[in-house]
């Protein structure tokens, strides 16, 4: 019994010691919540990395007293590699750096066009790194600049960027959130290229990075804008509006959007898409790939400026046909642009590698050219399930 009790005491002491060995007070940590990576003109230090660190006193002041203390502080360093940048940041961040709460990464457009290469290698290898972090491309500005904008509605710029992108994805669908591990997987893939959401500055002014940005009804703010197309790890162009939304239709990433259909020469109807289900398949015909895309779209008639009787089922069928033609035109334009850039952001090559592995092994090194010349076969089925609460539009007196 004495031996057993001694073992229990030793075990209890070991648990207490180990539980406190890595303990840190919050005021001892520099919690990094955002990271921006830009191209640097110095070839000896090709990367400029900005770390956005939580300011606990400013965060408390902003959230409780309504004061104007800044919730975040940005620190920028230049380095040969991303890992070296993190080490160098210790010389300017006055607390022990902690990146386990990293919530987003922004890549400058210039760096994206030069190529991502093995940019995320250090982040992917790190023991305490999060790989479920969304990636964005800074459009027309540096990542450093975007992380410095003082947002009027959100406590931190990072939170605003994530919230804005999710809102845009849920309501219009021209962009989508892409996580770090998905980006790395696509960079490694031989049958799928990368497409990343873009963000840009609106109403840019001298006050953008100052507290005075709060004190106007037309402040500088960050906007979710378009998709950046990549080919073999290098950004080649932007997709905007309907062409960017076409990507989400094909990949079934779209959650909700509005499609405007003309119903007379100067009037139109708006149909809200509430569900999209797509199937992609790449078949081989006479040794050449044929891209097959089948979409099932469900929508609701939500607005019309035409004098129409929506109780007539033939009328809804007519709008279904018009919407099928409109979507086919928009999505074909999107795929054609991707083919021109030889950027298979849809994963048709990935699909082919599963359905016809022998052909893929033989032709995968030439897939970008085969994809560029591939025939497109598209079938779209639209089902408008209702016309809202009103059968006829109101008529002004």
PDB file of C-alpha atoms in Angstrom, residues 102-283:
ATOM      1  CA  UNK A 102      -3.940  33.123 -37.810  1.00  0.00           C
ATOM      2  CA  UNK A 103      -7.278  33.794 -39.546  1.00  0.00           C
ATOM      3  CA  UNK A 104      -6.285  34.831 -43.102  1.00  0.00           C
ATOM      4  CA  UNK A 105      -3.400  35.215 -45.549  1.00  0.00           C
ATOM      5  CA  UNK A 106      -3.313  37.940 -48.219  1.00  0.00           C
ATOM      6  CA  UNK A 107      -1.012  37.652 -51.244  1.00  0.00           C
ATOM      7  CA  UNK A 108      -0.025  40.772 -53.191  1.00  0.00           C
ATOM      8  CA  UNK A 109      -1.015  40.717 -56.880  1.00  0.00           C
ATOM      9  CA  UNK A 110       2.547  41.279 -58.101  1.00  0.00           C
ATOM     10  CA  UNK A 111       3.804  38.300 -56.115  1.00  0.00           C
ATOM     11  CA  UNK A 112       0.868  36.173 -57.327  1.00  0.00           C
ATOM     12  CA  UNK A 113       1.730  36.961 -60.952  1.00  0.00           C
ATOM     13  CA  UNK A 114       5.370  36.037 -60.339  1.00  0.00           C
ATOM     14  CA  UNK A 115       4.259  32.652 -58.994  1.00  0.00           C
ATOM     15  CA  UNK A 116       3.306  31.053 -55.693  1.00  0.00           C
ATOM     16  CA  UNK A 117       5.832  28.199 -56.121  1.00  0.00           C
ATOM     17  CA  UNK A 118       6.587  26.768 -52.648  1.00  0.00           C
ATOM     18  CA  UNK A 119       5.385  29.896 -50.862  1.00  0.00           C
ATOM     19  CA  UNK A 120       3.256  27.972 -48.357  1.00  0.00           C
ATOM     20  CA  UNK A 121       5.788  25.230 -47.631  1.00  0.00           C
ATOM     21  CA  UNK A 122       6.858  26.615 -44.249  1.00  0.00           C
ATOM     22  CA  UNK A 123       3.259  27.185 -43.171  1.00  0.00           C
ATOM     23  CA  UNK A 124       2.239  23.663 -44.165  1.00  0.00           C
ATOM     24  CA  UNK A 125       5.198  22.088 -42.351  1.00  0.00           C
ATOM     25  CA  UNK A 126       4.838  24.056 -39.102  1.00  0.00           C
ATOM     26  CA  UNK A 127       3.679  22.100 -36.049  1.00  0.00           C
ATOM     27  CA  UNK A 128       1.525  24.912 -34.680  1.00  0.00           C
ATOM     28  CA  UNK A 129       0.272  26.229 -38.020  1.00  0.00           C
ATOM     29  CA  UNK A 130      -3.351  26.219 -39.142  1.00  0.00           C
ATOM     30  CA  UNK A 131      -3.988  25.033 -42.696  1.00  0.00           C
ATOM     31  CA  UNK A 132      -7.705  25.881 -42.619  1.00  0.00           C
ATOM     32  CA  UNK A 133      -6.901  29.555 -43.236  1.00  0.00           C
ATOM     33  CA  UNK A 134      -8.536  31.412 -46.175  1.00  0.00           C
ATOM     34  CA  UNK A 135      -6.281  32.861 -48.892  1.00  0.00           C
ATOM     35  CA  UNK A 136      -6.959  36.146 -50.735  1.00  0.00           C
ATOM     36  CA  UNK A 137      -5.279  38.116 -53.532  1.00  0.00           C
ATOM     37  CA  UNK A 138      -4.819  41.863 -53.004  1.00  0.00           C
ATOM     38  CA  UNK A 139      -6.081  43.489 -56.197  1.00  0.00           C
ATOM     39  CA  UNK A 140      -4.223  46.564 -57.415  1.00  0.00           C
ATOM     40  CA  UNK A 141      -2.634  47.163 -54.018  1.00  0.00           C
ATOM     41  CA  UNK A 142      -0.154  45.417 -51.750  1.00  0.00           C
ATOM     42  CA  UNK A 143      -1.223  43.058 -49.009  1.00  0.00           C
ATOM     43  CA  UNK A 144       0.558  45.371 -46.577  1.00  0.00           C
ATOM     44  CA  UNK A 145      -1.695  48.263 -47.602  1.00  0.00           C
ATOM     45  CA  UNK A 146      -4.934  46.294 -47.331  1.00  0.00           C
ATOM     46  CA  UNK A 147      -4.069  45.055 -43.847  1.00  0.00           C
ATOM     47  CA  UNK A 148      -3.599  48.678 -42.801  1.00  0.00           C
ATOM     48  CA  UNK A 149      -7.103  49.892 -43.690  1.00  0.00           C
ATOM     49  CA  UNK A 150      -9.106  50.892 -40.616  1.00  0.00           C
ATOM     50  CA  UNK A 151     -12.515  49.307 -41.139  1.00  0.00           C
ATOM     51  CA  UNK A 152     -15.536  51.258 -39.844  1.00  0.00           C
ATOM     52  CA  UNK A 153     -17.857  48.297 -39.077  1.00  0.00           C
ATOM     53  CA  UNK A 154     -15.567  45.477 -37.959  1.00  0.00           C
ATOM     54  CA  UNK A 155     -13.017  45.454 -35.157  1.00  0.00           C
ATOM     55  CA  UNK A 156     -10.217  44.098 -37.364  1.00  0.00           C
ATOM     56  CA  UNK A 157      -9.553  44.266 -41.137  1.00  0.00           C
ATOM     57  CA  UNK A 158      -9.198  40.479 -41.269  1.00  0.00           C
ATOM     58  CA  UNK A 159     -12.639  39.886 -39.806  1.00  0.00           C
ATOM     59  CA  UNK A 160     -14.135  42.327 -42.294  1.00  0.00           C
ATOM     60  CA  UNK A 161     -12.466  40.610 -45.288  1.00  0.00           C
ATOM     61  CA  UNK A 162     -13.713  37.162 -44.251  1.00  0.00           C
ATOM     62  CA  UNK A 163     -17.235  38.402 -43.472  1.00  0.00           C
ATOM     63  CA  UNK A 164     -17.498  40.356 -46.743  1.00  0.00           C
ATOM     64  CA  UNK A 165     -16.328  37.407 -48.838  1.00  0.00           C
ATOM     65  CA  UNK A 166     -18.773  35.004 -47.169  1.00  0.00           C
ATOM     66  CA  UNK A 167     -21.609  37.481 -47.600  1.00  0.00           C
ATOM     67  CA  UNK A 168     -20.793  37.904 -51.302  1.00  0.00           C
ATOM     68  CA  UNK A 169     -20.603  34.141 -51.752  1.00  0.00           C
ATOM     69  CA  UNK A 170     -23.994  33.665 -50.092  1.00  0.00           C
ATOM     70  CA  UNK A 171     -25.807  36.437 -51.976  1.00  0.00           C
ATOM     71  CA  UNK A 172     -24.233  36.749 -55.447  1.00  0.00           C
ATOM     72  CA  UNK A 173     -21.625  34.037 -55.795  1.00  0.00           C
ATOM     73  CA  UNK A 174     -18.822  35.508 -57.895  1.00  0.00           C
ATOM     74  CA  UNK A 175     -16.215  34.527 -55.292  1.00  0.00           C
ATOM     75  CA  UNK A 176     -15.732  31.803 -52.717  1.00  0.00           C
ATOM     76  CA  UNK A 177     -13.601  31.144 -49.680  1.00  0.00           C
ATOM     77  CA  UNK A 178     -10.565  29.002 -50.518  1.00  0.00           C
ATOM     78  CA  UNK A 179      -8.555  27.550 -47.640  1.00  0.00           C
ATOM     79  CA  UNK A 180      -4.799  27.072 -47.421  1.00  0.00           C
ATOM     80  CA  UNK A 181      -4.838  23.273 -47.578  1.00  0.00           C
ATOM     81  CA  UNK A 182      -7.103  23.414 -50.670  1.00  0.00           C
ATOM     82  CA  UNK A 183      -4.706  25.842 -52.354  1.00  0.00           C
ATOM     83  CA  UNK A 184      -1.701  23.631 -51.622  1.00  0.00           C
ATOM     84  CA  UNK A 185      -3.558  20.578 -52.938  1.00  0.00           C
ATOM     85  CA  UNK A 186      -4.435  22.385 -56.190  1.00  0.00           C
ATOM     86  CA  UNK A 187      -0.876  23.681 -56.619  1.00  0.00           C
ATOM     87  CA  UNK A 188       0.314  20.067 -56.401  1.00  0.00           C
ATOM     88  CA  UNK A 189      -2.421  18.738 -58.693  1.00  0.00           C
ATOM     89  CA  UNK A 190      -1.697  17.944 -62.333  1.00  0.00           C
ATOM     90  CA  UNK A 191      -5.382  18.186 -63.318  1.00  0.00           C
ATOM     91  CA  UNK A 192      -6.623  21.339 -61.592  1.00  0.00           C
ATOM     92  CA  UNK A 193      -5.390  24.924 -61.447  1.00  0.00           C
ATOM     93  CA  UNK A 194      -5.895  27.453 -58.670  1.00  0.00           C
ATOM     94  CA  UNK A 195      -8.559  30.177 -58.511  1.00  0.00           C
ATOM     95  CA  UNK A 196      -8.399  32.524 -55.512  1.00  0.00           C
ATOM     96  CA  UNK A 197     -10.798  35.288 -54.414  1.00  0.00           C
ATOM     97  CA  UNK A 198      -9.725  38.891 -54.858  1.00  0.00           C
ATOM     98  CA  UNK A 199     -10.123  41.859 -52.529  1.00  0.00           C
ATOM     99  CA  UNK A 200      -9.591  45.534 -53.284  1.00  0.00           C
ATOM    100  CA  UNK A 201      -9.885  49.037 -51.835  1.00  0.00           C
ATOM    101  CA  UNK A 202     -12.933  51.222 -52.491  1.00  0.00           C
ATOM    102  CA  UNK A 203     -13.064  54.993 -51.907  1.00  0.00           C
ATOM    103  CA  UNK A 204      -9.315  55.060 -51.244  1.00  0.00           C
ATOM    104  CA  UNK A 205      -8.174  58.191 -49.398  1.00  0.00           C
ATOM    105  CA  UNK A 206      -5.435  59.543 -47.148  1.00  0.00           C
ATOM    106  CA  UNK A 207      -7.582  58.650 -44.128  1.00  0.00           C
ATOM    107  CA  UNK A 208      -7.772  54.943 -45.076  1.00  0.00           C
ATOM    108  CA  UNK A 209      -5.172  53.959 -42.474  1.00  0.00           C
ATOM    109  CA  UNK A 210      -6.214  56.492 -39.856  1.00  0.00           C
ATOM    110  CA  UNK A 211      -8.893  56.634 -37.168  1.00  0.00           C
ATOM    111  CA  UNK A 212     -10.516  59.501 -39.074  1.00  0.00           C
ATOM    112  CA  UNK A 213     -11.789  56.852 -41.525  1.00  0.00           C
ATOM    113  CA  UNK A 214     -14.491  56.258 -38.869  1.00  0.00           C
ATOM    114  CA  UNK A 215     -15.652  59.869 -39.050  1.00  0.00           C
ATOM    115  CA  UNK A 216     -17.257  59.941 -42.496  1.00  0.00           C
ATOM    116  CA  UNK A 217     -20.337  58.423 -44.109  1.00  0.00           C
ATOM    117  CA  UNK A 218     -18.256  57.473 -47.174  1.00  0.00           C
ATOM    118  CA  UNK A 219     -15.195  55.741 -45.651  1.00  0.00           C
ATOM    119  CA  UNK A 220     -12.503  53.718 -47.363  1.00  0.00           C
ATOM    120  CA  UNK A 221     -13.441  50.048 -47.209  1.00  0.00           C
ATOM    121  CA  UNK A 222     -12.433  46.647 -48.543  1.00  0.00           C
ATOM    122  CA  UNK A 223     -14.507  44.946 -51.245  1.00  0.00           C
ATOM    123  CA  UNK A 224     -14.650  41.306 -52.348  1.00  0.00           C
ATOM    124  CA  UNK A 225     -13.886  41.543 -56.056  1.00  0.00           C
ATOM    125  CA  UNK A 226     -13.481  38.750 -58.590  1.00  0.00           C
ATOM    126  CA  UNK A 227     -11.454  35.581 -58.944  1.00  0.00           C
ATOM    127  CA  UNK A 228      -7.752  35.370 -59.755  1.00  0.00           C
ATOM    128  CA  UNK A 229      -6.991  32.661 -62.346  1.00  0.00           C
ATOM    129  CA  UNK A 230      -3.713  30.766 -62.065  1.00  0.00           C
ATOM    130  CA  UNK A 231      -1.841  28.582 -64.515  1.00  0.00           C
ATOM    131  CA  UNK A 232       0.904  26.346 -63.146  1.00  0.00           C
ATOM    132  CA  UNK A 233       1.099  28.405 -59.982  1.00  0.00           C
ATOM    133  CA  UNK A 234       1.211  31.835 -61.661  1.00  0.00           C
ATOM    134  CA  UNK A 235      -1.682  34.269 -61.790  1.00  0.00           C
ATOM    135  CA  UNK A 236      -2.716  35.042 -65.379  1.00  0.00           C
ATOM    136  CA  UNK A 237      -5.861  37.214 -65.168  1.00  0.00           C
ATOM    137  CA  UNK A 238      -8.978  38.270 -63.274  1.00  0.00           C
ATOM    138  CA  UNK A 239     -12.538  37.042 -63.736  1.00  0.00           C
ATOM    139  CA  UNK A 240     -15.326  39.418 -62.707  1.00  0.00           C
ATOM    140  CA  UNK A 241     -19.102  39.482 -62.394  1.00  0.00           C
ATOM    141  CA  UNK A 242     -20.952  36.860 -64.419  1.00  0.00           C
ATOM    142  CA  UNK A 243     -17.766  35.208 -65.687  1.00  0.00           C
ATOM    143  CA  UNK A 244     -16.501  34.737 -62.111  1.00  0.00           C
ATOM    144  CA  UNK A 245     -19.923  33.475 -61.050  1.00  0.00           C
ATOM    145  CA  UNK A 246     -19.805  30.939 -63.895  1.00  0.00           C
ATOM    146  CA  UNK A 247     -16.973  29.145 -62.084  1.00  0.00           C
ATOM    147  CA  UNK A 248     -19.174  28.680 -59.015  1.00  0.00           C
ATOM    148  CA  UNK A 249     -22.016  27.323 -61.169  1.00  0.00           C
ATOM    149  CA  UNK A 250     -19.756  24.674 -62.712  1.00  0.00           C
ATOM    150  CA  UNK A 251     -18.180  23.622 -59.403  1.00  0.00           C
ATOM    151  CA  UNK A 252     -21.477  23.680 -57.417  1.00  0.00           C
ATOM    152  CA  UNK A 253     -19.974  26.222 -54.987  1.00  0.00           C
ATOM    153  CA  UNK A 254     -22.753  28.728 -55.634  1.00  0.00           C
ATOM    154  CA  UNK A 255     -25.304  29.025 -52.825  1.00  0.00           C
ATOM    155  CA  UNK A 256     -27.574  31.827 -54.020  1.00  0.00           C
ATOM    156  CA  UNK A 257     -27.585  34.444 -56.765  1.00  0.00           C
ATOM    157  CA  UNK A 258     -29.852  36.614 -58.903  1.00  0.00           C
ATOM    158  CA  UNK A 259     -30.221  36.095 -62.658  1.00  0.00           C
ATOM    159  CA  UNK A 260     -31.879  38.861 -64.677  1.00  0.00           C
ATOM    160  CA  UNK A 261     -33.901  37.748 -67.715  1.00  0.00           C
ATOM    161  CA  UNK A 262     -35.419  40.211 -70.236  1.00  0.00           C
ATOM    162  CA  UNK A 263     -39.207  39.895 -70.574  1.00  0.00           C
ATOM    163  CA  UNK A 264     -39.687  42.735 -73.066  1.00  0.00           C
ATOM    164  CA  UNK A 265     -37.546  45.270 -74.899  1.00  0.00           C
ATOM    165  CA  UNK A 266     -36.924  47.496 -71.856  1.00  0.00           C
ATOM    166  CA  UNK A 267     -38.193  45.375 -68.959  1.00  0.00           C
ATOM    167  CA  UNK A 268     -36.870  42.362 -67.100  1.00  0.00           C
ATOM    168  CA  UNK A 269     -37.553  39.687 -64.488  1.00  0.00           C
ATOM    169  CA  UNK A 270     -35.242  38.631 -61.678  1.00  0.00           C
ATOM    170  CA  UNK A 271     -35.002  34.957 -60.759  1.00  0.00           C
ATOM    171  CA  UNK A 272     -33.307  33.965 -57.497  1.00  0.00           C
ATOM    172  CA  UNK A 273     -31.237  30.791 -57.761  1.00  0.00           C
ATOM    173  CA  UNK A 274     -31.563  28.849 -54.515  1.00  0.00           C
ATOM    174  CA  UNK A 275     -29.867  25.580 -55.436  1.00  0.00           C
ATOM    175  CA  UNK A 276     -27.310  24.373 -57.983  1.00  0.00           C
ATOM    176  CA  UNK A 277     -26.139  20.831 -58.549  1.00  0.00           C
ATOM    177  CA  UNK A 278     -23.590  20.183 -61.270  1.00  0.00           C
ATOM    178  CA  UNK A 279     -21.829  17.136 -62.661  1.00  0.00           C
ATOM    179  CA  UNK A 280     -18.558  17.326 -64.573  1.00  0.00           C
ATOM    180  CA  UNK A 281     -17.194  14.583 -66.791  1.00  0.00           C
ATOM    181  CA  UNK A 282     -14.428  14.501 -69.371  1.00  0.00           C
ATOM    182  CA  UNK A 283     -14.751  11.886 -72.111  1.00  0.00           C
TER     183      UNK A 283
END
